[in-house]
Short mmCIF file of C-alpha atoms and ligand atoms in Angstrom, two decimals:
data_model
loop_
_atom_site.label_atom_id
_atom_site.label_comp_id
_atom_site.label_asym_id
_atom_site.label_seq_id
_atom_site.Cartn_x
_atom_site.Cartn_y
_atom_site.Cartn_z
CA MET A 1 77.15 115.30 113.34
CA LYS A 2 79.30 114.10 116.74
CA ASP A 3 81.08 111.05 115.97
CA ARG A 4 80.22 107.80 118.46
CA LEU A 5 83.12 107.44 119.82
CA VAL A 6 82.84 111.08 121.22
CA GLU A 7 79.10 111.24 121.84
CA LYS A 8 80.68 108.45 124.27
CA ALA A 9 82.82 110.50 125.34
CA TRP A 10 79.80 113.69 126.20
CA GLN A 11 77.86 111.47 127.95
CA ALA A 12 80.63 109.75 130.47
CA LEU A 13 82.37 113.51 130.90
CA ASP A 14 78.55 114.30 131.99
CA LYS A 15 77.90 111.81 134.37
CA LEU A 16 81.44 112.19 136.17
CA LYS A 17 82.23 114.38 139.71
CA ILE A 18 84.76 113.60 141.54
CA GLU A 19 84.85 114.91 145.28
CA LEU A 20 87.74 116.83 146.34
CA PRO A 21 90.11 116.07 149.74
CA SER A 22 89.29 118.83 152.15
CA TRP A 23 93.18 118.62 153.49
CA GLY A 24 94.20 119.15 150.02
CA PHE A 25 94.06 122.80 150.63
CA ALA A 26 95.85 122.69 153.66
CA ASN A 27 99.87 122.91 154.78
CA THR A 28 100.84 118.78 154.34
CA GLY A 29 103.96 116.69 153.88
CA THR A 30 106.65 114.14 154.35
CA ARG A 31 106.90 111.99 157.60
CA PHE A 32 110.33 114.40 157.34
CA GLY A 33 108.53 117.85 157.87
CA LYS A 34 106.42 120.23 156.15
CA PHE A 35 107.01 123.09 153.02
CA ILE A 36 105.01 125.54 154.12
CA GLN A 37 103.14 127.05 150.95
CA ALA A 38 101.70 131.41 151.97
CA ALA A 39 98.50 130.21 149.74
CA ALA A 40 98.07 127.24 151.69
CA ALA A 41 94.46 126.87 153.79
CA THR A 42 94.19 126.68 157.15
CA THR A 43 89.85 127.09 158.03
CA ILE A 44 87.65 125.06 156.86
CA GLU A 45 86.21 128.34 155.79
CA GLU A 46 89.54 128.53 153.42
CA LYS A 47 89.08 125.05 152.59
CA PHE A 48 85.51 125.38 151.38
CA SER A 49 86.85 128.62 148.86
CA ASP A 50 89.82 126.67 147.45
CA ALA A 51 87.86 123.49 146.42
CA ALA A 52 85.14 126.53 145.17
CA GLN A 53 88.13 127.36 142.97
CA VAL A 54 88.15 124.44 141.63
CA HIS A 55 84.43 124.04 140.73
CA SER A 56 83.93 126.91 139.34
CA SER A 57 87.19 126.30 137.55
CA THR A 58 86.09 122.72 136.59
CA GLY A 59 82.24 122.17 137.10
CA ALA A 60 83.06 119.29 138.25
CA CYS A 61 83.95 118.89 142.41
CA PRO A 62 80.48 119.69 143.75
CA THR A 63 81.53 117.82 147.25
CA LEU A 64 84.45 118.65 149.92
CA ALA A 65 85.51 115.32 151.80
CA LEU A 66 85.71 116.04 155.30
CA HIS A 67 88.39 115.04 158.39
CA VAL A 68 86.10 115.85 161.54
CA GLN A 69 89.43 116.20 163.48
CA TRP A 70 90.62 118.72 161.58
CA ASP A 71 87.51 119.90 160.08
CA LEU A 72 85.16 119.98 162.98
CA PRO A 73 87.57 119.66 165.49
CA ASN A 74 84.21 120.04 168.39
CA GLY A 75 81.51 117.60 166.09
CA LEU A 76 78.05 117.48 166.22
CA LYS A 77 79.01 122.27 167.54
CA ASP A 78 80.09 122.86 164.24
CA VAL A 79 77.21 121.84 161.62
CA GLY A 80 76.19 125.22 161.27
CA GLU A 81 79.00 126.88 160.00
CA VAL A 82 79.97 123.91 157.61
CA GLU A 83 76.25 124.26 156.32
CA ARG A 84 76.86 128.39 156.03
CA LEU A 85 79.98 127.31 154.54
CA SER A 86 78.65 124.88 152.34
CA GLN A 87 75.90 128.00 151.45
CA LYS A 88 78.91 130.31 151.00
CA PHE A 89 81.14 128.43 148.71
CA GLY A 90 78.15 126.71 147.03
CA VAL A 91 80.20 123.24 147.42
CA ARG A 92 78.28 120.50 149.79
CA PRO A 93 79.75 118.17 152.12
CA GLY A 94 81.15 114.94 150.72
CA SER A 95 82.64 112.06 152.22
CA ILE A 96 83.11 112.47 156.53
CA ASN A 97 85.81 111.03 157.58
CA PRO A 98 86.71 110.43 161.28
CA ASN A 99 90.54 110.40 161.84
CA MET A 100 91.81 107.24 163.52
CA PHE A 101 95.63 107.40 163.45
CA GLN A 102 96.49 110.67 165.04
CA ASN A 103 96.04 111.21 168.96
CA GLN A 104 98.38 109.56 170.75
CA GLU A 105 95.84 106.88 172.46
CA TYR A 106 96.03 105.46 168.90
CA LYS A 107 99.40 104.52 169.22
CA TYR A 108 99.15 100.50 169.45
CA GLY A 109 95.63 101.20 167.34
CA SER A 110 92.18 102.03 167.11
CA LEU A 111 88.94 99.39 166.60
CA GLY A 112 91.89 96.84 166.51
CA ASN A 113 94.20 97.95 170.73
CA PRO A 114 93.89 95.02 172.74
CA ASP A 115 92.39 98.03 175.09
CA PRO A 116 89.19 97.55 175.18
CA ALA A 117 88.89 101.39 176.59
CA ILE A 118 90.77 102.60 173.34
CA ARG A 119 88.99 100.53 171.17
CA LYS A 120 85.54 102.13 172.70
CA THR A 121 87.08 105.66 171.55
CA ALA A 122 87.71 104.90 168.37
CA LEU A 123 84.04 103.59 167.99
CA ARG A 124 82.97 106.37 169.29
CA HIS A 125 84.37 108.37 166.91
CA ILE A 126 82.82 106.40 163.75
CA LEU A 127 79.62 107.03 165.48
CA ASP A 128 79.68 110.75 166.24
CA CYS A 129 81.35 111.00 162.96
CA VAL A 130 78.38 108.31 161.14
CA GLY A 131 75.96 111.52 163.48
CA ILE A 132 77.79 114.15 161.61
CA ALA A 133 77.33 113.06 158.60
CA GLU A 134 73.06 112.43 158.87
CA ALA A 135 73.04 116.36 160.26
CA LEU A 136 74.83 117.10 157.03
CA HIS A 137 72.94 114.55 154.25
CA CYS A 138 76.02 112.96 154.18
CA ARG A 139 76.07 108.95 152.06
CA ASP A 140 79.57 108.54 152.66
CA VAL A 141 81.37 107.69 156.36
CA ALA A 142 85.09 106.84 154.74
CA PRO A 143 87.61 105.90 157.94
CA TRP A 144 90.58 104.47 157.52
CA PHE A 145 92.63 102.38 159.69
CA ALA A 146 96.37 103.16 161.16
CA ASP A 147 95.97 99.57 162.44
CA GLY A 148 98.90 97.22 162.45
CA SER A 149 102.48 96.27 163.98
CA ASN A 150 106.08 96.53 163.82
CA TYR A 151 107.74 93.25 165.20
CA PRO A 152 106.88 90.09 164.22
CA GLY A 153 104.87 88.18 167.25
CA THR A 154 104.24 91.54 169.48
CA GLN A 155 100.27 92.04 168.33
CA ASN A 156 97.58 88.80 168.10
CA MET A 157 96.41 89.44 164.37
CA ARG A 158 93.23 86.84 164.56
CA GLN A 159 91.98 88.62 168.28
CA ARG A 160 92.10 92.31 165.70
CA ILE A 161 90.01 90.58 163.24
CA ALA A 162 87.52 90.35 165.53
CA TYR A 163 88.29 93.26 167.68
CA PHE A 164 87.86 95.29 164.04
CA GLU A 165 84.87 92.83 163.45
CA GLU A 166 82.85 93.43 166.51
CA GLY A 167 83.75 97.40 165.99
CA LEU A 168 82.71 97.20 162.41
CA ARG A 169 79.28 95.71 163.07
CA GLU A 170 78.34 98.11 165.53
CA ILE A 171 78.77 101.38 163.71
CA HIS A 172 76.97 99.60 160.77
CA ARG A 173 73.82 98.94 163.05
CA SER A 174 74.07 102.78 163.67
CA LEU A 175 74.51 103.49 159.91
CA LYS A 176 70.74 105.79 158.64
CA SER A 177 69.42 103.76 155.47
CA GLY A 178 70.80 105.41 152.55
CA GLN A 179 74.58 105.40 154.58
CA ARG A 180 76.61 103.89 153.32
CA LEU A 181 80.19 103.02 155.18
CA LEU A 182 83.16 102.13 153.25
CA ILE A 183 86.34 100.77 154.38
CA GLU A 184 90.07 101.50 152.47
CA TYR A 185 93.09 99.59 152.78
CA LYS A 186 96.31 99.71 152.47
CA PRO A 187 99.28 97.28 152.86
CA PHE A 188 102.14 99.17 155.05
CA GLU A 189 103.01 102.76 156.86
CA PRO A 190 102.37 103.55 159.86
CA ALA A 191 103.21 100.47 160.50
CA PHE A 192 105.90 98.05 159.14
CA TYR A 193 104.87 94.36 160.03
CA HIS A 194 101.34 94.10 159.95
CA THR A 195 98.24 96.39 159.28
CA ASP A 196 94.91 94.81 160.63
CA ILE A 197 93.23 95.93 157.11
CA ALA A 198 96.45 95.72 154.63
CA ASP A 199 94.37 94.78 151.52
CA TRP A 200 90.70 94.14 149.49
CA GLY A 201 90.60 90.86 150.46
CA MET A 202 90.80 91.89 154.07
CA ALA A 203 88.55 94.82 153.76
CA TYR A 204 85.97 92.97 151.15
CA LEU A 205 85.84 90.87 154.05
CA LEU A 206 85.45 93.75 156.89
CA ALA A 207 83.03 95.14 154.61
CA LYS A 208 80.79 92.21 154.41
CA GLU A 209 81.69 91.07 157.91
CA ALA A 210 79.77 94.40 158.94
CA GLY A 211 76.21 94.31 156.48
CA PRO A 212 74.86 95.29 153.73
CA GLN A 213 75.34 98.78 153.26
CA ALA A 214 79.59 97.97 153.81
CA PHE A 215 81.11 98.45 151.36
CA VAL A 216 85.41 98.48 149.76
CA LEU A 217 87.32 101.93 149.59
CA VAL A 218 90.06 101.63 146.44
CA ASP A 219 92.78 104.32 146.86
CA THR A 220 95.04 103.93 143.56
CA GLY A 221 97.90 105.22 146.23
CA HIS A 222 97.24 102.20 148.79
CA HIS A 223 99.14 98.85 146.76
CA TYR A 224 101.96 97.01 146.18
CA GLN A 225 104.14 97.63 143.56
CA ALA A 226 103.16 96.02 140.29
CA GLN A 227 100.12 95.10 142.03
CA ASN A 228 96.54 94.44 139.28
CA ILE A 229 94.97 97.38 140.15
CA GLU A 230 92.10 96.62 137.66
CA GLN A 231 91.52 93.46 138.32
CA ILE A 232 91.16 94.23 141.60
CA VAL A 233 88.26 97.25 140.51
CA ALA A 234 87.19 93.81 138.25
CA TRP A 235 86.78 91.52 141.20
CA LEU A 236 85.24 94.47 142.92
CA LEU A 237 82.50 95.79 140.72
CA HIS A 238 81.68 91.98 139.78
CA HIS A 239 80.33 91.77 143.34
CA LYS A 240 78.59 94.73 144.09
CA MET A 241 81.67 95.39 146.38
CA ILE A 242 83.37 98.50 145.10
CA GLY A 243 82.24 101.67 146.86
CA GLY A 244 84.67 104.57 146.27
CA PHE A 245 87.38 105.39 145.28
CA HIS A 246 90.63 107.38 146.54
CA PHE A 247 92.07 109.49 143.51
CA ASN A 248 96.29 110.02 143.51
CA ASP A 249 99.00 108.64 142.32
CA ARG A 250 103.22 106.86 143.34
CA ARG A 251 105.65 106.08 142.24
CA TYR A 252 106.57 103.78 145.17
CA ALA A 253 104.34 103.75 148.43
CA ASP A 254 102.18 106.33 148.82
CA ASP A 255 102.81 109.05 147.56
CA ASP A 256 99.69 111.61 147.40
CA LEU A 257 100.94 113.25 144.33
CA THR A 258 98.90 113.82 141.59
CA LEU A 259 96.37 111.55 139.74
CA GLY A 260 98.37 110.42 136.49
CA SER A 261 101.74 111.72 136.62
CA ILE A 262 103.45 108.68 137.14
CA ASP A 263 101.30 106.06 135.41
CA PRO A 264 98.19 107.78 133.26
CA TYR A 265 97.35 103.98 131.27
CA GLN A 266 97.70 102.32 134.69
CA VAL A 267 93.92 104.97 135.86
CA PHE A 268 93.29 104.35 132.30
CA ARG A 269 93.02 100.86 132.86
CA ILE A 270 90.77 101.51 135.54
CA PHE A 271 87.71 103.50 133.64
CA HIS A 272 88.37 100.60 131.15
CA GLU A 273 86.86 97.76 133.44
CA ILE A 274 84.88 100.48 135.18
CA HIS A 275 83.37 101.99 131.26
CA MET A 276 83.15 97.65 130.07
CA PHE A 277 81.14 96.70 132.98
CA GLU A 278 78.53 99.32 132.84
CA TRP A 279 78.50 99.56 129.46
CA GLU A 280 77.75 95.13 130.36
CA LYS A 281 74.95 95.71 132.00
CA GLY A 282 73.79 99.13 130.85
CA THR A 283 73.88 100.49 134.34
CA ALA A 284 75.80 102.68 136.09
CA ALA A 285 77.89 102.08 138.70
CA ASP A 286 77.20 103.73 141.97
CA ILE A 287 80.70 104.71 142.84
CA ALA A 288 82.27 107.98 144.56
CA TYR A 289 84.98 108.75 143.20
CA MET A 290 87.54 111.32 145.05
CA VAL A 291 90.65 112.58 145.79
CA ASP A 292 92.87 112.04 147.95
CA GLN A 293 96.19 113.67 147.10
CA SER A 294 98.31 116.26 149.43
CA HIS A 295 101.72 115.93 148.05
CA ASN A 296 103.95 118.95 148.96
CA LEU A 297 105.50 120.95 146.37
CA LYS A 298 102.99 121.89 143.64
CA GLY A 299 100.07 124.19 144.92
CA LYS A 300 97.89 123.04 145.70
CA ILE A 301 94.56 124.09 144.01
CA GLU A 302 96.79 123.97 140.80
CA ALA A 303 97.44 120.27 142.20
CA MET A 304 93.98 119.99 141.99
CA ILE A 305 92.60 120.82 138.96
CA GLN A 306 94.86 119.63 136.91
CA THR A 307 94.18 115.48 138.61
CA VAL A 308 90.83 116.99 137.93
CA CYS A 309 91.18 117.71 134.35
CA THR A 310 93.45 114.02 133.85
CA ALA A 311 90.72 111.91 135.49
CA GLN A 312 88.06 113.80 132.72
CA GLU A 313 90.29 113.32 130.24
CA LEU A 314 91.98 109.44 131.06
CA TYR A 315 87.89 108.17 131.31
CA ALA A 316 86.77 110.39 127.84
CA ARG A 317 89.64 108.25 126.46
CA ALA A 318 87.84 105.07 128.69
CA ALA A 319 84.61 105.81 127.65
CA MET A 320 85.50 106.08 123.99
CA VAL A 321 86.52 102.02 123.56
CA ASP A 322 84.74 100.88 121.35
CA HIS A 323 82.93 98.45 123.64
CA GLU A 324 80.73 96.08 121.06
CA ARG A 325 84.43 95.51 118.83
CA LEU A 326 86.00 95.05 122.11
CA ALA A 327 83.17 92.16 123.21
CA GLY A 328 83.37 90.41 120.18
CA LEU A 329 87.64 90.31 119.65
CA GLN A 330 88.23 89.01 123.48
CA GLN A 331 85.15 86.29 122.60
CA SER A 332 87.49 85.11 119.74
CA CYS A 333 89.97 85.91 121.15
CA SER A 334 91.83 88.11 118.53
CA LEU A 335 94.70 89.31 120.87
CA VAL A 336 96.07 91.99 118.91
CA ASP A 337 93.22 93.50 118.03
CA ALA A 338 91.21 92.94 120.83
CA GLU A 339 94.36 94.96 122.86
CA GLU A 340 95.11 97.32 119.83
CA THR A 341 91.15 98.00 120.10
CA LEU A 342 92.18 99.36 123.73
CA ARG A 343 95.17 101.07 122.96
CA GLY A 344 93.60 103.15 120.45
CA ALA A 345 91.49 104.31 122.80
CA PHE A 346 94.17 105.14 125.46
CA TRP A 347 96.17 106.73 122.80
CA THR A 348 93.47 109.25 121.54
CA ASP A 349 93.93 112.50 122.54
CA THR A 350 90.55 113.95 124.35
CA ARG A 351 92.10 117.40 125.22
CA SER A 352 90.87 118.90 122.71
CA ILE A 353 87.41 117.01 123.40
CA VAL A 354 86.88 117.89 126.98
CA LYS A 355 87.80 120.80 126.14
CA GLU A 356 84.55 121.13 124.12
CA TRP A 357 82.39 119.88 126.07
CA ARG A 358 83.01 122.37 129.06
CA LYS A 359 82.32 124.92 126.47
CA SER A 360 79.27 122.83 126.03
CA LYS A 361 78.39 123.52 129.56
CA GLY A 362 79.39 126.99 129.38
CA LEU A 363 82.37 126.55 131.32
CA PRO A 364 86.36 127.82 130.71
CA GLY A 365 88.15 125.58 128.15
CA ASN A 366 91.33 125.51 130.01
CA PRO A 367 90.37 124.95 133.62
CA LEU A 368 93.97 126.08 134.84
CA LEU A 369 94.63 128.80 132.54
CA ALA A 370 91.16 130.32 133.94
CA PHE A 371 91.77 129.97 137.70
CA ARG A 372 95.45 131.90 137.24
CA GLU A 373 94.07 134.46 135.39
CA SER A 374 90.93 135.13 138.27
CA GLY A 375 93.87 136.69 140.26
CA TYR A 376 93.00 134.26 143.34
CA LEU A 377 95.49 133.37 143.98
CA GLU A 378 97.52 136.18 144.28
CA ARG A 379 94.32 137.58 146.10
CA VAL A 380 95.17 134.51 149.26
CA THR A 381 98.77 134.46 149.10
CA ARG A 382 98.50 138.11 150.87
CA GLU A 383 96.00 137.52 152.82
CA ARG A 384 97.05 134.27 154.30
CA GLY A 385 100.74 134.74 153.82
CA ALA A 386 102.24 136.35 157.09
CA ARG A 387 100.08 133.41 158.99
CA ASN A 388 101.55 130.79 157.27
CA SER A 389 104.95 132.07 157.36
CA GLY A 390 104.36 131.12 160.80
CA ALA A 391 103.98 127.85 160.50
CA SER A 392 105.88 125.05 161.82
CA ALA A 393 107.32 123.01 160.09
CA SER A 394 109.32 120.37 161.96
CA TYR A 395 109.76 116.53 161.89
CA ALA A 396 111.03 116.98 165.10
C1 RM4 B 401 95.36 108.09 154.46
C2 RM4 B 401 94.62 107.34 153.74
C3 RM4 B 401 93.48 107.98 154.05
C4 RM4 B 401 93.41 109.93 154.49
C5 RM4 B 401 94.70 109.83 155.25
C6 RM4 B 401 95.24 111.68 155.16
O1 RM4 B 401 96.89 107.29 154.37
O2 RM4 B 401 95.12 107.21 152.49
O3 RM4 B 401 92.69 107.84 152.98
O4 RM4 B 401 92.11 110.11 154.62
O5 RM4 B 401 96.05 109.05 154.60
MN1 MN B 402 92.95 107.74 151.30
MN1 MN B 403 96.69 107.26 151.61
#
């Protein structure tokens, strides 16, 4: 008979699905340049193919987030091709991400731009994305707005709030029932003085203003140092306003490193808040878990497998907190014992538990090893190498 806490870990693992980002398989970089990888994906077909490798080795990643401008450059016309690839590789399209940061016209902002014509262009793009999401049967449309300004006094911050409210209300009106609008926040970069949606409070208020199908998206890398992210998660859970996560880790800013590589206890504490909430309420929180990492040194597919495995290990650890006991200890303010209950779960090495769970599902016990032994990386390195060697890495 399995131990009660191990049983909880297995049940949690059964539920955990993690969406992969298409852009996480492509050559990406820092603002100083890219380090090109021979095996990186360039086409949407290659991104689906790579995502399928992560899914087949982990069994946990049935969907792929798409960035419309990069993955569906012809908009709705590309929906048929995405459907074909989804069938071919056994991975469904996931959240649909508008691109509000790359085009020249967005130099001074998208939905927050003082120029009404540019606000309209931005709005039209997001409305197109809602249409694409509908055509692909995707639930979530997840815009991240780079909008902001670089110097004090150069923009009217209040005016821009009103522009965002107006734009998001209109986007919300176009959502079909069941669809969701996820509003992501980020404190700085690319804007260095003010960012229009800089933190969870701003995202929360805008989501409330937009309507009942709008929720907040928490990207773990989008916080200042020392921010208590699990407290933000607790507030959003309490108000039923958490829509999803973008998983990655960071040491300094939005570093986009693999999950838990710098601070696994942070990730554990976030998962703990979610598990504790679900235990108290007796129902699952409706949260889309997605990866958003795109750093440029680790092999793309291996980095993704690492992140998924780390998420599973830490999710399992947080599931192994003895909730009944912890609730009692919190109630009696038994500080040391409460903390030790949490820490005890954190220090449980769940790798063998996750391995057994994988085997019970007919999955490889060690996904990274299984991927390495598959020969896929060698094959795509040969096939894609020549094209990638011609890719531009230039910053200026
Ligand atoms: C942003 C943000 C968005 C992602 C882009 C590529 O920093 O995290 O979610 O789509 O990067
Ligand atoms: Mn993100
Ligand atoms: Mn980011």
